[in-house]
Amino acid sequence: MEHIRFILIQNRAGKTRLAKWYMQFDDDEKQKLIEEVHAVVTVRDAKHTNFVEVICVADSLSVLQFRNFKIIYRRYAGLYFCICVDVNDNNLAYLEAIHNFVEVLNEYFHNVCELDLVFNFYKVYTVVDEMFLAGEIRETSQTKVLKQLLMLQSLE
Amino acid sequence: MPAVSKGDGMRGLAVFISDIRNCKSKEAEIKRINKELANIRSKFKGDKALDGYSKKKYVCKLLFIFLLGHDIDFGHMEAVNLLSSNKYTEKQIDSMDSVKQSAALCLLRLYKASPDLVPMGEWTARVVHLLNDQHMGVVTAAVSLITCLCKKNPDDFKTCISLAVSRLSRIVSSASTDLQDYTYYFVPAPWLSVKLLRLLQCYPPPEDAAVKGRLVECLETVLNKAQEPPKSKKVQHSNAKNAILFETISLIIHYDSEPNLLVRACNQLGQFLQHRETNLRYLALESMCTLASSEFSHEAVKTHIDTVINALKTERDVSVRQRAADLLYAMCDRSNAKQIVSEMLRYLETADYAIREEIVLKVAILAEKYAVDYSWYVDTILNLIRIAGDYVSEEVWYRVLQIVTNRDDVQGYAAKTVFEALQAPACHENMVKVGGYILGEFGNLIAGDPRSSPPVQFSLLHSKFHLCSVATRALLLSTYIKFINLFPETKATIQAVLRAGSQLRNADVELQQRAVEYLTLSSVASTDVLATVLEEMPPFPERESSILAKLKRKKGPGAGSALDDGRRDPSSNDINGGVEPTPSTVSTPSPSADLLGLRAAPPPAAPPASAGAGNLLVDVFDGPAAQPSLGPTPEEAFLSELEPPAPESPMALLADPAPAADPGPEDIGPPIPEADELLNKFVCKNNGVLFENQLLQIGVKSEFRQNLGRMYLFYGNKTSVQFQNFSPTVVHPGDLQTQLAVQTKRVAAQVDGGAQVQQVLNIECLRDFLTPPLLSVRFRYGGAPQALTLKLPVTINKFFQPTEMAAQDFFQRWKQLSLPQQEAQKIFKANHPMDAEVTKAKLLGFGSALLDNVDPNPENFVGAGIIQTKALQVGCLLRLEPNAQAQMYRLTLRTSKEPVSRHLCELLAQQF
């Protein structure tokens, strides 16, 4: 049952800029995870891999979710983009999924910067939902995603 | 505020966010937030109906506040109301593609939430057909759905294989720009390719030769492309390309049937081992680890040993070093064991604390498994204790004692080496334990050398005594009493030590008792008695290395499998199965558990030898003629350690022809109708009445240890008339003979009225089994022949060894048993009142350990254990979720063997 457990964007100070959960966690667990991700990711440098294994626990309604997870992350300026997946998921595929997502943001916001994510956080969620759904990669074509986003925007 | 100018910002929201950002302190921020919350609250509660824009703005503000980490306790209804806005929902549906995509993933979400909700059958074909959709986005979503669904119903979705292969083939062979929108940095549809390759890993290689041919071609193309010059220097290009490559290699490893591809995969990974990108080196090490266990690629993996050792020494990222250590472990065999072990020892000196214990276990296993001469093994373990004494667990040093005890060619060397190691001014307490034990047993072998004469040995050990923990001091006291036997010249010195007030009146009861008993023993017993009581330990019965079991517990199943299955090194079992197999007795407990008896009892019990001695004192005092009897006493099972190995091994006993009168299976009748019900009563308990009618009562008492068991059957004649030709026999239906060996003792052919006869059964579980043996009882009562066939209450769970583990280990193992066929689940109605204590007792009776604080829901039960059979061990994890409201349970079993999961699940489900 591999799928994305959550997507997190944090800055270096640990402020959350986006948190999208694809699995049942209660608020305390979420907060703990956010802190843990920040702690493990920010200490790593270019000589380290873009992957960190973590262990988190949650009891979703359907199945036992005692699992070992890994965080696949990439740093852009002061922002860490993190995707949490199953340990045996394909690291590089998710690493590039992050980049694909960032390129879409960049196109959508015209040279995206952290402030765009702050002031337009609700739009960032829309971008996420276009590209990821139910914890799966939904759409990978940047052209398609941007087209859809513009269409949605025109409806506002 | 750069963002506001772009697009259609909500001005009020932007202002609010700016305000927050301008706050100079946390207090100011909280103040601003509270002000805003009050404002929003009043707006929501106000009489004036809010328009959609305002609602949206306020909900966004609330969301932003929530994102900052503040609790939001209102506004939910307004958010929900927004959903019904007709602003865009009606127009949202503009293209069928998007709908199909979302529908597929929505179905996936539904299925995960509630599998029963999603009907199969008619849907299957339609879902599979989505793989042919002309829109890649739809295919991408569909593959995710199918990958999930097919795990539960592999056969229903079998048709997806050929579709997936042809889709993959079209992508892989397309030019780098063919797929337009779906080409990412010159790589055609990388994510879809990865997903398709993962889907194929749910199945064995395609049966259809044409499909298989096409797939192999794809895999080769991917491997070929890896050798082509990159189409772009960008890391995105190489990452996307390598994402596909690694998934391809995973599939090749999954199939494990194409030697050519496996070796090519290995060579490719070999190139990555030296790549400048840390990510690639890490992934290559990880992937190679699985290649090392394939017989086709093991040799190819071994050629990279130097690079891997170098990685262990130089990588900056600890997780990369850890992978390197894993790989070294996986690639180790007789040819490179010395090199690998010495490199790992060297690494241990600087290794991160978090992984030291694991490295220690690995070194200990490799050293034992591939030892050519045992002096090397002894050196290695002592080095382990020297370098990382704190991380050397009991299993490790117990094991070295077992091996030294069982191999007389290494005993002298071991004594000499520990003696030297103990000379170090600061040596680890584990070294004192090993040294104390070995010198107590084999100190005589080096006593000829004046430098290690008995008094020197004693004073060396005793110099450490006062710094040691109670457990170690207890062990040393036993060493001292053994010295009195080995070296009579030390008797006076040692007696003086024992007699000292600090021993005789020690506050610790265990130490005091030992001092008192040993002192008395040494003064009262004759030399002969002493010599018998304090005799050298008999060889330990051979079992699987307990260290391996420990590593498996740490790492989950499969961790030791490369070494375990002996596939690559069939000879190793004979030479290095640890120690020569020695005859084992039925009641012999696990060697690690009771080797020193330190772990079994909460206050450290004496080592078996001295525990025996303690018990013998009774005999000694009872009468001068008391014969030191070393036989096991039933109430003290651990004493059986002392029992000299039985003259015949159980196997030899089993090979004895069965009693001549043993009828073939065809002679016995079918089990009585209630046989299953009677059997069920014994799943969670070992003793009780198995059967009763007007004539006969059959009682059962049984005990099981590891893969062995002993059962007592009591046949009671309830009448006043003698039974004649009384003959109870055990029959193995079907294949059971190869799975379970039951050796029965014959009983008297006559059972007097009102009398009871007892029959002893020795049971050995050879491998996992599903059906119990049959017990056929026949006799004549008043001239009339009586026959009765029951199911003998021996079920696979009797060979459970409970395993305690921390939550973290449990999760890890649980995860590793994630193949659908490894899991069995049952949802059923409660047949008995749902009482947590009763449930607990039943689960414990079932044999697994109950793990507390693992399941986040305290109502649930989580258990773990290992089924011990002669041929293999099966790790089992279980979880029972009671639902008091519905009076139902859900039971989930995961084991490494499919039939075992199902069988255990069925057995246990009938108990509640």
mmCIF file of N, CA, C and O in Angstrom, chain B residues 324-383:
data_model
loop_
_atom_site.group_PDB
_atom_site.id
_atom_site.type_symbol
_atom_site.label_atom_id
_atom_site.label_comp_id
_atom_site.label_asym_id
_atom_site.label_seq_id
_atom_site.Cartn_x
_atom_site.Cartn_y
_atom_site.Cartn_z
ATOM 1 N N ALA B 324 26.475 0.445 3.439
ATOM 2 C CA ALA B 324 27.708 -0.255 3.100
ATOM 3 C C ALA B 324 27.911 -1.437 4.052
ATOM 4 O O ALA B 324 28.275 -2.535 3.618
ATOM 5 N N ALA B 325 27.621 -1.213 5.335
ATOM 6 C CA ALA B 325 27.763 -2.301 6.304
ATOM 7 C C ALA B 325 26.769 -3.421 5.993
ATOM 8 O O ALA B 325 27.106 -4.605 6.056
ATOM 9 N N ASP B 326 25.561 -3.052 5.649
ATOM 10 C CA ASP B 326 24.558 -4.056 5.281
ATOM 11 C C ASP B 326 25.037 -4.883 4.097
ATOM 12 O O ASP B 326 24.877 -6.104 4.057
ATOM 13 N N LEU B 327 25.605 -4.183 3.128
ATOM 14 C CA LEU B 327 26.030 -4.886 1.916
ATOM 15 C C LEU B 327 27.198 -5.816 2.214
ATOM 16 O O LEU B 327 27.229 -6.958 1.738
ATOM 17 N N LEU B 328 28.136 -5.355 3.030
ATOM 18 C CA LEU B 328 29.259 -6.234 3.382
ATOM 19 C C LEU B 328 28.738 -7.501 4.042
ATOM 20 O O LEU B 328 29.196 -8.608 3.765
ATOM 21 N N TYR B 329 27.783 -7.322 4.911
ATOM 22 C CA TYR B 329 27.195 -8.469 5.596
ATOM 23 C C TYR B 329 26.553 -9.414 4.592
ATOM 24 O O TYR B 329 26.717 -10.628 4.652
ATOM 25 N N ALA B 330 25.840 -8.821 3.638
ATOM 26 C CA ALA B 330 25.121 -9.650 2.670
ATOM 27 C C ALA B 330 26.074 -10.365 1.717
ATOM 28 O O ALA B 330 25.771 -11.452 1.241
ATOM 29 N N MET B 331 27.206 -9.757 1.410
ATOM 30 C CA MET B 331 28.095 -10.386 0.434
ATOM 31 C C MET B 331 29.117 -11.321 1.074
ATOM 32 O O MET B 331 29.917 -11.945 0.397
ATOM 33 N N CYS B 332 29.072 -11.431 2.381
ATOM 34 C CA CYS B 332 30.082 -12.220 3.073
ATOM 35 C C CYS B 332 29.900 -13.710 2.828
ATOM 36 O O CYS B 332 28.790 -14.232 2.845
ATOM 37 N N ASP B 333 30.983 -14.377 2.546
ATOM 38 C CA ASP B 333 30.969 -15.836 2.555
ATOM 39 C C ASP B 333 32.347 -16.314 3.012
ATOM 40 O O ASP B 333 33.173 -15.510 3.445
ATOM 41 N N ARG B 334 32.576 -17.607 2.920
ATOM 42 C CA ARG B 334 33.830 -18.126 3.466
ATOM 43 C C ARG B 334 35.046 -17.415 2.878
ATOM 44 O O ARG B 334 36.035 -17.190 3.540
ATOM 45 N N SER B 335 34.962 -17.074 1.581
ATOM 46 C CA SER B 335 36.149 -16.560 0.900
ATOM 47 C C SER B 335 36.582 -15.181 1.396
ATOM 48 O O SER B 335 37.744 -14.829 1.307
ATOM 49 N N ASN B 336 35.639 -14.386 1.882
ATOM 50 C CA ASN B 336 36.037 -13.021 2.241
ATOM 51 C C ASN B 336 35.719 -12.677 3.691
ATOM 52 O O ASN B 336 35.803 -11.532 4.102
ATOM 53 N N ALA B 337 35.335 -13.705 4.460
ATOM 54 C CA ALA B 337 34.858 -13.434 5.821
ATOM 55 C C ALA B 337 35.912 -12.726 6.666
ATOM 56 O O ALA B 337 35.610 -11.771 7.381
ATOM 57 N N LYS B 338 37.161 -13.182 6.564
ATOM 58 C CA LYS B 338 38.182 -12.589 7.445
ATOM 59 C C LYS B 338 38.347 -11.112 7.154
ATOM 60 O O LYS B 338 38.423 -10.297 8.058
ATOM 61 N N GLN B 339 38.386 -10.799 5.856
ATOM 62 C CA GLN B 339 38.568 -9.405 5.474
ATOM 63 C C GLN B 339 37.379 -8.562 5.950
ATOM 64 O O GLN B 339 37.543 -7.510 6.564
ATOM 65 N N ILE B 340 36.175 -9.065 5.687
ATOM 66 C CA ILE B 340 34.984 -8.288 6.036
ATOM 67 C C ILE B 340 34.874 -8.106 7.544
ATOM 68 O O ILE B 340 34.615 -7.012 8.045
ATOM 69 N N VAL B 341 35.108 -9.190 8.279
ATOM 70 C CA VAL B 341 34.993 -9.086 9.729
ATOM 71 C C VAL B 341 36.015 -8.096 10.271
ATOM 72 O O VAL B 341 35.700 -7.262 11.131
ATOM 73 N N SER B 342 37.227 -8.117 9.746
ATOM 74 C CA SER B 342 38.214 -7.209 10.313
ATOM 75 C C SER B 342 37.886 -5.764 9.943
ATOM 76 O O SER B 342 38.093 -4.851 10.742
ATOM 77 N N GLU B 343 37.340 -5.560 8.742
ATOM 78 C CA GLU B 343 36.945 -4.193 8.379
ATOM 79 C C GLU B 343 35.791 -3.702 9.241
ATOM 80 O O GLU B 343 35.734 -2.550 9.661
ATOM 81 N N MET B 344 34.859 -4.601 9.521
ATOM 82 C CA MET B 344 33.717 -4.186 10.335
ATOM 83 C C MET B 344 34.161 -3.905 11.763
ATOM 84 O O MET B 344 33.658 -2.975 12.415
ATOM 85 N N LEU B 345 35.108 -4.695 12.248
ATOM 86 C CA LEU B 345 35.636 -4.434 13.593
ATOM 87 C C LEU B 345 36.290 -3.062 13.636
ATOM 88 O O LEU B 345 36.122 -2.309 14.591
ATOM 89 N N ARG B 346 37.046 -2.768 12.585
ATOM 90 C CA ARG B 346 37.724 -1.481 12.551
ATOM 91 C C ARG B 346 36.686 -0.350 12.517
ATOM 92 O O ARG B 346 36.818 0.661 13.177
ATOM 93 N N TYR B 347 35.648 -0.582 11.726
ATOM 94 C CA TYR B 347 34.596 0.431 11.610
ATOM 95 C C TYR B 347 33.899 0.654 12.952
ATOM 96 O O TYR B 347 33.533 1.761 13.325
ATOM 97 N N LEU B 348 33.757 -0.438 13.682
ATOM 98 C CA LEU B 348 33.048 -0.386 14.958
ATOM 99 C C LEU B 348 33.662 0.648 15.904
ATOM 100 O O LEU B 348 32.970 1.288 16.694
ATOM 101 N N GLU B 349 34.985 0.808 15.808
ATOM 102 C CA GLU B 349 35.646 1.725 16.744
ATOM 103 C C GLU B 349 35.136 3.154 16.591
ATOM 104 O O GLU B 349 35.126 3.924 17.534
ATOM 105 N N THR B 350 34.714 3.506 15.370
ATOM 106 C CA THR B 350 34.266 4.876 15.151
ATOM 107 C C THR B 350 32.798 4.936 14.764
ATOM 108 O O THR B 350 32.278 5.991 14.451
ATOM 109 N N ALA B 351 32.137 3.802 14.783
ATOM 110 C CA ALA B 351 30.764 3.762 14.269
ATOM 111 C C ALA B 351 29.832 4.604 15.130
ATOM 112 O O ALA B 351 30.079 4.805 16.319
ATOM 113 N N ASP B 352 28.786 5.073 14.521
ATOM 114 C CA ASP B 352 27.791 5.841 15.257
ATOM 115 C C ASP B 352 27.155 4.942 16.304
ATOM 116 O O ASP B 352 26.923 3.765 16.067
ATOM 117 N N TYR B 353 26.840 5.534 17.435
ATOM 118 C CA TYR B 353 26.301 4.734 18.527
ATOM 119 C C TYR B 353 25.024 4.014 18.109
ATOM 120 O O TYR B 353 24.773 2.899 18.519
ATOM 121 N N ALA B 354 24.259 4.690 17.266
ATOM 122 C CA ALA B 354 22.957 4.134 16.911
ATOM 123 C C ALA B 354 23.065 2.777 16.225
ATOM 124 O O ALA B 354 22.149 1.967 16.297
ATOM 125 N N ILE B 355 24.157 2.532 15.545
ATOM 126 C CA ILE B 355 24.202 1.274 14.789
ATOM 127 C C ILE B 355 25.228 0.297 15.353
ATOM 128 O O ILE B 355 25.465 -0.758 14.784
ATOM 129 N N ARG B 356 25.806 0.636 16.503
ATOM 130 C CA ARG B 356 26.850 -0.253 17.023
ATOM 131 C C ARG B 356 26.344 -1.641 17.362
ATOM 132 O O ARG B 356 26.981 -2.643 17.044
ATOM 133 N N GLU B 357 25.189 -1.696 18.011
ATOM 134 C CA GLU B 357 24.731 -3.017 18.433
ATOM 135 C C GLU B 357 24.511 -3.914 17.228
ATOM 136 O O GLU B 357 24.840 -5.099 17.229
ATOM 137 N N GLU B 358 23.965 -3.314 16.188
ATOM 138 C CA GLU B 358 23.704 -4.097 14.995
ATOM 139 C C GLU B 358 25.004 -4.600 14.376
ATOM 140 O O GLU B 358 25.102 -5.751 13.948
ATOM 141 N N ILE B 359 26.009 -3.732 14.346
ATOM 142 C CA ILE B 359 27.292 -4.150 13.783
ATOM 143 C C ILE B 359 27.873 -5.286 14.640
ATOM 144 O O ILE B 359 28.397 -6.270 14.121
ATOM 145 N N VAL B 360 27.747 -5.152 15.954
ATOM 146 C CA VAL B 360 28.261 -6.196 16.841
ATOM 147 C C VAL B 360 27.598 -7.531 16.516
ATOM 148 O O VAL B 360 28.263 -8.563 16.363
ATOM 149 N N LEU B 361 26.282 -7.514 16.375
ATOM 150 C CA LEU B 361 25.570 -8.759 16.077
ATOM 151 C C LEU B 361 26.037 -9.336 14.747
ATOM 152 O O LEU B 361 26.263 -10.540 14.610
ATOM 153 N N LYS B 362 26.180 -8.454 13.775
ATOM 154 C CA LYS B 362 26.579 -8.938 12.460
ATOM 155 C C LYS B 362 27.973 -9.561 12.501
ATOM 156 O O LYS B 362 28.194 -10.631 11.941
ATOM 157 N N VAL B 363 28.873 -8.882 13.163
ATOM 158 C CA VAL B 363 30.226 -9.430 13.255
ATOM 159 C C VAL B 363 30.192 -10.785 13.962
ATOM 160 O O VAL B 363 30.815 -11.754 13.515
ATOM 161 N N ALA B 364 29.430 -10.856 15.044
ATOM 162 C CA ALA B 364 29.380 -12.103 15.797
ATOM 163 C C ALA B 364 28.833 -13.240 14.938
ATOM 164 O O ALA B 364 29.330 -14.367 14.980
ATOM 165 N N ILE B 365 27.847 -12.940 14.145
ATOM 166 C CA ILE B 365 27.254 -13.980 13.302
ATOM 167 C C ILE B 365 28.230 -14.418 12.217
ATOM 168 O O ILE B 365 28.454 -15.612 12.002
ATOM 169 N N LEU B 366 28.824 -13.435 11.560
ATOM 170 C CA LEU B 366 29.749 -13.774 10.480
ATOM 171 C C LEU B 366 30.931 -14.568 11.026
ATOM 172 O O LEU B 366 31.376 -15.546 10.423
ATOM 173 N N ALA B 367 31.443 -14.128 12.182
ATOM 174 C CA ALA B 367 32.615 -14.799 12.746
ATOM 175 C C ALA B 367 32.297 -16.255 13.051
ATOM 176 O O ALA B 367 33.110 -17.151 12.804
ATOM 177 N N GLU B 368 31.100 -16.508 13.540
ATOM 178 C CA GLU B 368 30.747 -17.882 13.869
ATOM 179 C C GLU B 368 30.486 -18.690 12.615
ATOM 180 O O GLU B 368 30.946 -19.813 12.448
ATOM 181 N N LYS B 369 29.729 -18.058 11.721
ATOM 182 C CA LYS B 369 29.300 -18.769 10.525
ATOM 183 C C LYS B 369 30.476 -19.190 9.657
ATOM 184 O O LYS B 369 30.489 -20.264 9.090
ATOM 185 N N TYR B 370 31.451 -18.320 9.544
ATOM 186 C CA TYR B 370 32.515 -18.591 8.590
ATOM 187 C C TYR B 370 33.856 -18.880 9.251
ATOM 188 O O TYR B 370 34.890 -18.796 8.615
ATOM 189 N N ALA B 371 33.806 -19.203 10.534
ATOM 190 C CA ALA B 371 35.060 -19.514 11.215
ATOM 191 C C ALA B 371 35.671 -20.766 10.617
ATOM 192 O O ALA B 371 35.001 -21.787 10.480
ATOM 193 N N VAL B 372 36.917 -20.681 10.237
ATOM 194 C CA VAL B 372 37.616 -21.882 9.792
ATOM 195 C C VAL B 372 38.343 -22.463 10.990
ATOM 196 O O VAL B 372 38.307 -23.660 11.242
ATOM 197 N N ASP B 373 39.001 -21.601 11.726
ATOM 198 C CA ASP B 373 39.540 -22.089 12.983
ATOM 199 C C ASP B 373 38.911 -21.268 14.096
ATOM 200 O O ASP B 373 38.676 -20.065 13.955
ATOM 201 N N TYR B 374 38.639 -21.953 15.187
ATOM 202 C CA TYR B 374 37.856 -21.306 16.223
ATOM 203 C C TYR B 374 38.657 -20.352 17.062
ATOM 204 O O TYR B 374 38.104 -19.543 17.794
ATOM 205 N N SER B 375 39.980 -20.387 16.937
ATOM 206 C CA SER B 375 40.738 -19.383 17.680
ATOM 207 C C SER B 375 40.453 -18.000 17.076
ATOM 208 O O SER B 375 40.358 -17.009 17.799
ATOM 209 N N TRP B 376 40.289 -17.970 15.777
ATOM 210 C CA TRP B 376 39.922 -16.701 15.121
ATOM 211 C C TRP B 376 38.571 -16.212 15.630
ATOM 212 O O TRP B 376 38.383 -15.031 15.932
ATOM 213 N N TYR B 377 37.666 -17.151 15.764
ATOM 214 C CA TYR B 377 36.345 -16.789 16.279
ATOM 215 C C TYR B 377 36.449 -16.206 17.684
ATOM 216 O O TYR B 377 35.888 -15.143 17.982
ATOM 217 N N VAL B 378 37.197 -16.895 18.542
ATOM 218 C CA VAL B 378 37.330 -16.418 19.923
ATOM 219 C C VAL B 378 37.968 -15.034 19.941
ATOM 220 O O VAL B 378 37.502 -14.113 20.623
ATOM 221 N N ASP B 379 39.025 -14.864 19.150
ATOM 222 C CA ASP B 379 39.674 -13.548 19.080
ATOM 223 C C ASP B 379 38.678 -12.470 18.666
ATOM 224 O O ASP B 379 38.647 -11.378 19.228
ATOM 225 N N THR B 380 37.885 -12.802 17.654
ATOM 226 C CA THR B 380 36.947 -11.809 17.134
ATOM 227 C C THR B 380 35.947 -11.373 18.198
ATOM 228 O O THR B 380 35.705 -10.187 18.397
ATOM 229 N N ILE B 381 35.402 -12.344 18.901
ATOM 230 C CA ILE B 381 34.393 -11.986 19.894
ATOM 231 C C ILE B 381 35.023 -11.193 21.041
ATOM 232 O O ILE B 381 34.456 -10.211 21.522
ATOM 233 N N LEU B 382 36.227 -11.609 21.455
ATOM 234 C CA LEU B 382 36.868 -10.854 22.531
ATOM 235 C C LEU B 382 37.185 -9.437 22.068
ATOM 236 O O LEU B 382 37.081 -8.477 22.834
ATOM 237 N N ASN B 383 37.544 -9.314 20.794
ATOM 238 C CA ASN B 383 37.756 -7.975 20.239
ATOM 239 C C ASN B 383 36.483 -7.150 20.288
ATOM 240 O O ASN B 383 36.512 -5.962 20.583
#
